[in-house]
Coordinates of C-alpha atoms in Angstrom, one line a residue:
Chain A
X1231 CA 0.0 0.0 0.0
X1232 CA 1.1 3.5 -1.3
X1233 CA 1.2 6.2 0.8
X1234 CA 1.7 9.9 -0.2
X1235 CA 3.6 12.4 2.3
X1236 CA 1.1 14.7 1.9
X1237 CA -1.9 12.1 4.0
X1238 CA 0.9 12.3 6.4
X1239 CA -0.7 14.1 9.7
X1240 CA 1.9 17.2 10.8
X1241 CA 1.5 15.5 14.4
X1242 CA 3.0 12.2 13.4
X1243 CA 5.9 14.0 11.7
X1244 CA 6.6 16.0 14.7
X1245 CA 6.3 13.0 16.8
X1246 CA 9.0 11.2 14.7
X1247 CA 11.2 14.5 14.9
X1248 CA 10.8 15.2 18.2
X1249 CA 11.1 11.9 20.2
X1250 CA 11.6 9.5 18.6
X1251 CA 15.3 7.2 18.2
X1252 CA 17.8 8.2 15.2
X1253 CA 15.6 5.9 12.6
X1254 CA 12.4 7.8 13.7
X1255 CA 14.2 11.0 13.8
X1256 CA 15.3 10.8 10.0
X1257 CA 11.9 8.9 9.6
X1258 CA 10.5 12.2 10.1
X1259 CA 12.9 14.2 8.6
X1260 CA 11.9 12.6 4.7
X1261 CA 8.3 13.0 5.5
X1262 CA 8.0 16.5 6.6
X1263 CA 11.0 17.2 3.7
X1264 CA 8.7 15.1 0.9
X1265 CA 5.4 17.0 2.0
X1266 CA 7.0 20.7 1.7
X1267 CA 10.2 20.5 0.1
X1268 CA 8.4 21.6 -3.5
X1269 CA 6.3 24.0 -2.1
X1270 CA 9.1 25.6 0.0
X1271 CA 11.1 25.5 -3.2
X1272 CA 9.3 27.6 -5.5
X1273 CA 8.8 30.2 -2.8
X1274 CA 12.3 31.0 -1.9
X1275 CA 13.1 30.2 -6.1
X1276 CA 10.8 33.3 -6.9
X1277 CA 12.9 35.1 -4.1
X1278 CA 16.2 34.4 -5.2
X1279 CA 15.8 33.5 -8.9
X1280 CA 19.0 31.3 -9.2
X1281 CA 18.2 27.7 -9.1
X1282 CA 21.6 27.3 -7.1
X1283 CA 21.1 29.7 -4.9
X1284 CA 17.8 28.3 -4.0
X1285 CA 19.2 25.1 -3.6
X1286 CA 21.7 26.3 -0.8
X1287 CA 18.5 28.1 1.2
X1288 CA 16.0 25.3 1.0
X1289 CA 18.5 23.1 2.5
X1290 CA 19.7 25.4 4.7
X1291 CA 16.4 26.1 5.7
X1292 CA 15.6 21.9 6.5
X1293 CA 18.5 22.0 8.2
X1294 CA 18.0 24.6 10.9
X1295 CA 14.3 23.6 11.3
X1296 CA 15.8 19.9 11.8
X1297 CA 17.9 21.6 14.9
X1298 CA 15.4 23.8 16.1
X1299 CA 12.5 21.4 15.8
X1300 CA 12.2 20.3 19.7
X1301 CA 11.9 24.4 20.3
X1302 CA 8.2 24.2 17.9
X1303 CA 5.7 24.6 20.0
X1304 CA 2.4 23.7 17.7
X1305 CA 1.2 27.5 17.9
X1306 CA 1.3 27.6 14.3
X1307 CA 1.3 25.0 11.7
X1308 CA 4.4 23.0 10.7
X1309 CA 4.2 24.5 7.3
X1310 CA 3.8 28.0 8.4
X1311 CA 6.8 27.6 10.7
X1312 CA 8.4 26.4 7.6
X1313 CA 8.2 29.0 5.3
X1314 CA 8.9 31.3 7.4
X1315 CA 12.5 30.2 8.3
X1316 CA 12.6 29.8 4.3
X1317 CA 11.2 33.4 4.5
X1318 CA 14.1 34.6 6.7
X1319 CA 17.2 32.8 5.1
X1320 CA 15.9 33.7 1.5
X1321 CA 16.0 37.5 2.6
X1322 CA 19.6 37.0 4.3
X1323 CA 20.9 35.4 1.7
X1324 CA 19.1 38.1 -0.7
X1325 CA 20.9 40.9 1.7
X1326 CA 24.2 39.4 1.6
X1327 CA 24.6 38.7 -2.0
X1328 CA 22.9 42.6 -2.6
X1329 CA 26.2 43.9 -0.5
X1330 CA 28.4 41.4 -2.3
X1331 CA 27.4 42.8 -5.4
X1332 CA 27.6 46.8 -4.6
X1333 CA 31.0 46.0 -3.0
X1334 CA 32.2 44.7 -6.2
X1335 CA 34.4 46.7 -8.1
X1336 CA 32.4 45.7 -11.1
X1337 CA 29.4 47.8 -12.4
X1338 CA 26.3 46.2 -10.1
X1339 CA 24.1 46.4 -12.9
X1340 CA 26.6 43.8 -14.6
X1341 CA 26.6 41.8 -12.0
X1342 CA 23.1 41.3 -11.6
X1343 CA 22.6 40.7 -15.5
X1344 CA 25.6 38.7 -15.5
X1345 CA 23.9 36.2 -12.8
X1346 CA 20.5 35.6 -14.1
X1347 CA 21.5 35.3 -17.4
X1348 CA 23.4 32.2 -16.5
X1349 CA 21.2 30.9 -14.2
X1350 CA 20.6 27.7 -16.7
X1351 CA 16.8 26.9 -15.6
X1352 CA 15.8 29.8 -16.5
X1353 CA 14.0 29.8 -19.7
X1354 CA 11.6 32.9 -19.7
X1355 CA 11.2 35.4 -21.9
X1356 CA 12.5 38.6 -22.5
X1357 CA 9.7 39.9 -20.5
X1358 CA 10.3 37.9 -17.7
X1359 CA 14.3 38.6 -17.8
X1360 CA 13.8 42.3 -17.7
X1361 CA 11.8 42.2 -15.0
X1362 CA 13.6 40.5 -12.9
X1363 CA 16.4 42.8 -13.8
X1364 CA 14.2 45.5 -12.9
X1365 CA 13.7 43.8 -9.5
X1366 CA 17.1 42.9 -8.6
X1367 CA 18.1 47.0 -9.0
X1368 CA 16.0 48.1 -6.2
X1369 CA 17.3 49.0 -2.8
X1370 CA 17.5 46.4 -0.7
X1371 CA 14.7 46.3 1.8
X1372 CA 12.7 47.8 -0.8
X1373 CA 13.4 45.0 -3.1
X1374 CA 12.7 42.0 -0.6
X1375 CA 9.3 43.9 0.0
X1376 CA 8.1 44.0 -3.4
X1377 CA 9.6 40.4 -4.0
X1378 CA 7.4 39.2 -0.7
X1379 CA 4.2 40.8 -1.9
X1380 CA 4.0 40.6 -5.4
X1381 CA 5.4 36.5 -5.5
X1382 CA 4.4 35.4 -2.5
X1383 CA 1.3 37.9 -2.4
X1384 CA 2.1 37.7 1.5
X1385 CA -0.5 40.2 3.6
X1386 CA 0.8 43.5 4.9
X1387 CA 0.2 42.1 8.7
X1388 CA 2.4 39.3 8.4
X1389 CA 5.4 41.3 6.7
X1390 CA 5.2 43.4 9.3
X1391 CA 5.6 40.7 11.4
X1392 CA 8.6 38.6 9.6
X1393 CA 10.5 42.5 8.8
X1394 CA 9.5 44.2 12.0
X1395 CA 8.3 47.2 9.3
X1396 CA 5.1 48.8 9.9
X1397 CA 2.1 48.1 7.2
X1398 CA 2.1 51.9 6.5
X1399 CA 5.6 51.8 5.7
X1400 CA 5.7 48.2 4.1
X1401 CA 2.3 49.2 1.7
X1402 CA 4.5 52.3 1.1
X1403 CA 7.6 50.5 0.2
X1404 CA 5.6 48.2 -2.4
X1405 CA 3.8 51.1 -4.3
X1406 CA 6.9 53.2 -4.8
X1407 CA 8.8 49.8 -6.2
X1408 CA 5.9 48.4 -8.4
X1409 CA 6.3 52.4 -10.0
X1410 CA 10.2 52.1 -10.2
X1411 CA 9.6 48.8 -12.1
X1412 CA 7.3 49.6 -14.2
X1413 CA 8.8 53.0 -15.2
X1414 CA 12.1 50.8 -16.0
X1415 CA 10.5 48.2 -18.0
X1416 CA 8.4 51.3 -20.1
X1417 CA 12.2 52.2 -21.2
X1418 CA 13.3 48.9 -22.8
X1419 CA 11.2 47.1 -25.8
X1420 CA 10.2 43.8 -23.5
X1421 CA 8.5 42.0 -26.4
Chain B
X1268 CA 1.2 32.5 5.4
X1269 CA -1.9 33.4 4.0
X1270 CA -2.5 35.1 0.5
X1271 CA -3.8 38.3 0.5
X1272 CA -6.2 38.0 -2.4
X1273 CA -6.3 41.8 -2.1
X1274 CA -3.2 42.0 -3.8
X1275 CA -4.9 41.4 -7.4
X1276 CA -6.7 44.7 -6.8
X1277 CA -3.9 46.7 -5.9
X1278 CA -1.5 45.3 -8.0
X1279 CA -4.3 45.9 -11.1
X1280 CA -4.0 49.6 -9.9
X1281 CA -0.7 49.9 -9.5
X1282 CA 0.3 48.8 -12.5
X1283 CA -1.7 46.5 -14.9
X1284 CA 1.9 45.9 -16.6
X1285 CA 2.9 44.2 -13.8
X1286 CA 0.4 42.2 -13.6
X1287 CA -0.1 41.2 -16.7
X1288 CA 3.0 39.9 -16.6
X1289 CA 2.7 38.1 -13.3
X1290 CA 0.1 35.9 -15.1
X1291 CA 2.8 35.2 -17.5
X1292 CA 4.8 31.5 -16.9
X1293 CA 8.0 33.2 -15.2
X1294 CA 10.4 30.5 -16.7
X1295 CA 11.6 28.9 -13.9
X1296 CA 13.2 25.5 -14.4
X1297 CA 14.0 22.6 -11.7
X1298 CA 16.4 19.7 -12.6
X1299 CA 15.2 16.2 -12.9
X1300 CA 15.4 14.4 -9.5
X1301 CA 16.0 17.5 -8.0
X1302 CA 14.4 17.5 -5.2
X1303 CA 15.3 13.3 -4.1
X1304 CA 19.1 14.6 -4.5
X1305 CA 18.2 17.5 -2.3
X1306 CA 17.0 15.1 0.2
X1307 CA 20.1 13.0 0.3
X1308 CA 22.1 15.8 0.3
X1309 CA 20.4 17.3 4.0
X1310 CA 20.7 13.8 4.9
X1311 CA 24.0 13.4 4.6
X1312 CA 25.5 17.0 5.9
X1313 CA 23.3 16.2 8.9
X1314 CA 25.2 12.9 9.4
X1315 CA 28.4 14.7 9.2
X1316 CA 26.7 17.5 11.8
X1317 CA 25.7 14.5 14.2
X1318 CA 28.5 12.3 13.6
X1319 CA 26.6 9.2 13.3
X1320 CA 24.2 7.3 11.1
X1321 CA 20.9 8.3 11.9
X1322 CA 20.0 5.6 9.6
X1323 CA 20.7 3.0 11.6
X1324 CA 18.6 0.7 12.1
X1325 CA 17.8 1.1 16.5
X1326 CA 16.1 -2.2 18.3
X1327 CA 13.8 -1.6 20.6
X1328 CA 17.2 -2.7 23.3
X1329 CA 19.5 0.0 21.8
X1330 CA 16.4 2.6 22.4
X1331 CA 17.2 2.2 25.7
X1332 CA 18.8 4.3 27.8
X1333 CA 20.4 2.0 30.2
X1334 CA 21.9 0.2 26.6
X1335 CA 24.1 3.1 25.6
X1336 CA 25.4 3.1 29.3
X1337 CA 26.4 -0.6 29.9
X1338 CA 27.2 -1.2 26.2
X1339 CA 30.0 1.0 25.9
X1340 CA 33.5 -0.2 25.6
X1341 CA 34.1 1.2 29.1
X1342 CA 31.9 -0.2 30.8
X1343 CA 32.8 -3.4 29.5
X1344 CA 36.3 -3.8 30.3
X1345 CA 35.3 -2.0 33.6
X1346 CA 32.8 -5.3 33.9
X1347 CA 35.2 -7.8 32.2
X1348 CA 38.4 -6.5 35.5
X1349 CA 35.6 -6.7 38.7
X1350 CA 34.4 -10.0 36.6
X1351 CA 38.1 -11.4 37.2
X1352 CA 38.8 -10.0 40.4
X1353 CA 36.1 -11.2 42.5
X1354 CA 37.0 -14.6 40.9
X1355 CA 40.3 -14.7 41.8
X1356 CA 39.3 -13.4 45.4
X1357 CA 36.5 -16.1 46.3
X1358 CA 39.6 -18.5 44.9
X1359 CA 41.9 -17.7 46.8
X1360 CA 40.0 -17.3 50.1
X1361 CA 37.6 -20.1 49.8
X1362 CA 37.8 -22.4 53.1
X1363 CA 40.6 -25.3 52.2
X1364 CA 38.9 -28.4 53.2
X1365 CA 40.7 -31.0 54.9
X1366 CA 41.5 -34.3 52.5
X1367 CA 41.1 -37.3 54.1
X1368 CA 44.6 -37.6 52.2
X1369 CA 46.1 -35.2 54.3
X1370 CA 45.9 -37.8 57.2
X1371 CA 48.5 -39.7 57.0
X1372 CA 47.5 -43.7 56.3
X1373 CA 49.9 -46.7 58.2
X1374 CA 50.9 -47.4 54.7
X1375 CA 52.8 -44.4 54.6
X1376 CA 54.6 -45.1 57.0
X1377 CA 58.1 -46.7 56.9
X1378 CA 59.2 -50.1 59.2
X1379 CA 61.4 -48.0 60.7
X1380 CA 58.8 -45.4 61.7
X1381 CA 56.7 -47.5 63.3
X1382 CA 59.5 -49.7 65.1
X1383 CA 60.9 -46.7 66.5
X1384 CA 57.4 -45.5 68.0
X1385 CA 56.7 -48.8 69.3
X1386 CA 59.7 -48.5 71.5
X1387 CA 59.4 -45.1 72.5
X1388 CA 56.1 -45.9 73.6
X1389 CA 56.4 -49.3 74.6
X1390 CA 54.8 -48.9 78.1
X1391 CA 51.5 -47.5 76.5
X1392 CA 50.9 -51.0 74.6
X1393 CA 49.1 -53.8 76.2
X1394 CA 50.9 -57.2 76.8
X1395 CA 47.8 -58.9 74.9
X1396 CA 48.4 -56.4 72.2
X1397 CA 51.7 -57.2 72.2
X1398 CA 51.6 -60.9 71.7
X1399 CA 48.6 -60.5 69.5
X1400 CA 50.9 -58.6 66.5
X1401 CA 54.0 -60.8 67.3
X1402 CA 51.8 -64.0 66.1
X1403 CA 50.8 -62.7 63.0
X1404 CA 53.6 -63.2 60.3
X1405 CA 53.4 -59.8 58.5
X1406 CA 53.2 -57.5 61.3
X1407 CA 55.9 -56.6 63.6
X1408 CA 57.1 -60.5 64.1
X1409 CA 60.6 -59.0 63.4
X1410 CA 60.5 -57.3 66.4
X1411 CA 61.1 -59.8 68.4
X1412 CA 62.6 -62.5 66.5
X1413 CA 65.3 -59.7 66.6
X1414 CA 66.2 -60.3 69.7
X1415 CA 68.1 -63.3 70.7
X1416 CA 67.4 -64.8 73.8
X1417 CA 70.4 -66.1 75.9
X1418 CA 69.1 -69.2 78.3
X1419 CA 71.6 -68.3 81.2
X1420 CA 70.0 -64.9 80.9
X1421 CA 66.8 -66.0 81.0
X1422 CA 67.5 -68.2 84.1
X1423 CA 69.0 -65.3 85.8
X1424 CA 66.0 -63.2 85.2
X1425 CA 63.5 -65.4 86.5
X1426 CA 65.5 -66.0 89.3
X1427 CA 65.2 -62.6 90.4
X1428 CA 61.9 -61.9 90.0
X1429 CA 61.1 -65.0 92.0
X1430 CA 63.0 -63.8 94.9
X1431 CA 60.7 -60.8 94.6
X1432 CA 57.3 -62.4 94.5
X1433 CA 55.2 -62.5 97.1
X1434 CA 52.9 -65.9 98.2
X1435 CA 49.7 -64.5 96.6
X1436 CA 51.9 -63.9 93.2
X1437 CA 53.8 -66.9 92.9
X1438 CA 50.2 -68.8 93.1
X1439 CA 48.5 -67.0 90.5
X1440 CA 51.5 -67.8 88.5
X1441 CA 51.5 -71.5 88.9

């Protein structure tokens, strides 16, 4: 008999994580990775854009739920818990590379065309390209806000709560980088 | 995590660019077998992190936590030294038990052993005794036929003692 990870309660996961001897432990381990792995994927892919990259953060991200998972307390669901460790090491990882790439001596325009131009599992269009040019030009914070939003379509609330920004300031933020965009992709021929 | 399914509104006011283009497939690619790789790869850094197999396969014995104390080299050899000491101990003080060997049997005893105790403690034997052993061929018959008896000797003997026996003696003798 088949089973798919996704019948697999979140309670017996956590009891296999939890408690449970070294065989349970990475028991649990493959189930809760098998029943959000793909989901958790694509969310921190449409953060960081390289394949690679979000490679490194998913499994960083299984990883320090794996050591943190006797601190979960059940007030939120597993996957929720999840994503938003996903959530966090997607936007370090954003930050980081962001200050990598303005410390370069090389043009940081370059640098960001440079890297999603030879991210290989990427086959969008020109549209698609551009934008996420477009994206990958904005400040910092700003861009993580508009990335959160407009991929992840995440309420105002609860980016407030994951950046400790207000939801006036965050809806703010958003807004003023959807114009930016737009006003950047109005200057190049996109199809 | 929940979507704000406001955003279509606002993003459609914002800029209907953008979201026309967010409708649009955004050409993101994932390699085959991806995501089983993935798995093996957590698997194994967190073996590294642990230092041991998590896969291995745990009885219900090795769950326990008195297992990992006593089956530890350790505690073995620990076990293994008392094991032999309190051996050797009860060995060596263990109440010796006397062997009915240890008593030492006639036929130990050389001719010479025993002729010399008879005479050092011939006043302790009885006369029957005495005769009894000298008439038996294998036992102590040597004794006397050692010793010669001279007639004139004899004579002289007997006539002493005679001079010292009373009435009542003399007798019981005859």
């Amino acid at each position: 008999m088949t089973f798919k990870a996704a019948d697999i309660p979140d309670e017996q996961i956590l009891g296999l994580l939890q408690g449970g001897s070294s065989l349970d432990v990475e028991r649990g381990l493959r189930l809760m990775m098998d029943k959000y792995q793909e989901r958790l994927y694509w969310s921190i892919r449409k953060m960081v854009y390289n394949h690679e990259d979000a490679n490194d953060v998913l499994q960083n991200c299984f990883i320090k739920a794996y050591r943190n998972i006797k601190g979960f307390e059940g007030k939120s669901k597993l996957y929720t818990w999840l994503y938003r460790i996903g959530m966090n090491e997607s936007i370090t990882f954003l930050n980081k590379k962001k200050r990598q790439a303005t410390s370069s001596l090389d043009d940081e325009e370059n640098t960001v065309a440079n890297s999603l131009t030879s991210d290989e599992y990427f086959d969008g269009n020109k549209a698609q390209q551009k934008l996420r040019e477009a994206i990958e030009r904005l400040p910092e914070k700003q861009m993580t806000v508009f990335k959160l939003r407009y991929y992840e379509e995440m309420p105002y609330e609860e980016m407030s709560d994951l950046l400790g920004t207000s939801v006036g300031g965050l809806k703010a933020s958003y807004h003023h980088a959807v114009k930016k965009i737009e006003e950047q992709l109005k200057q190049v021929d996109i199809w | 995590m929940k979507k704000d399914t406001s955003h279509k509104e606002e993003l459609e006011q914002l800029s209907p660019l953008l979201a026309r283009l967010k409708k649009e497939d955004p050409g993101l690619k994932v390699p085959r077998n991806y995501f089983h790789n993935m798995q093996v790869e957590v698997l194994q850094q967190l073996k590294e992190e642990m230092g041991e197999s998590p896969a291995h396969a745990d009885s219900p014995a090795e769950r326990s936590p008195w297992y990992k104390i006593f089956y530890t080299p350790k505690f073995a050899l620990a076990f293994s030294t008392l094991l032999v000491l309190g051996v050797a101990v009860f060995w060596f003080t263990r109440p010796v038990q006397q062997s009915t060997t240890d008593v030492l049997a006639m036929d130990d005893l050389s001719q010479e052993e025993i002729l010399y105790y008879i005479e050092e403690n011939i006043g302790s034997f009885e006369t029957d005794e005495l005769v009894e052993v000298a008439s038996t061929d294998d036992t102590g018959t040597d004794i006397f036929q050692e010793v010669e008896l001279d007639d004139q000797a004899v004579d002289e003997y007997l006539d002493k003692i005679i001079d010292d026996l009373d009435e009542e003696s003399f007798e019981n003798i005859f």
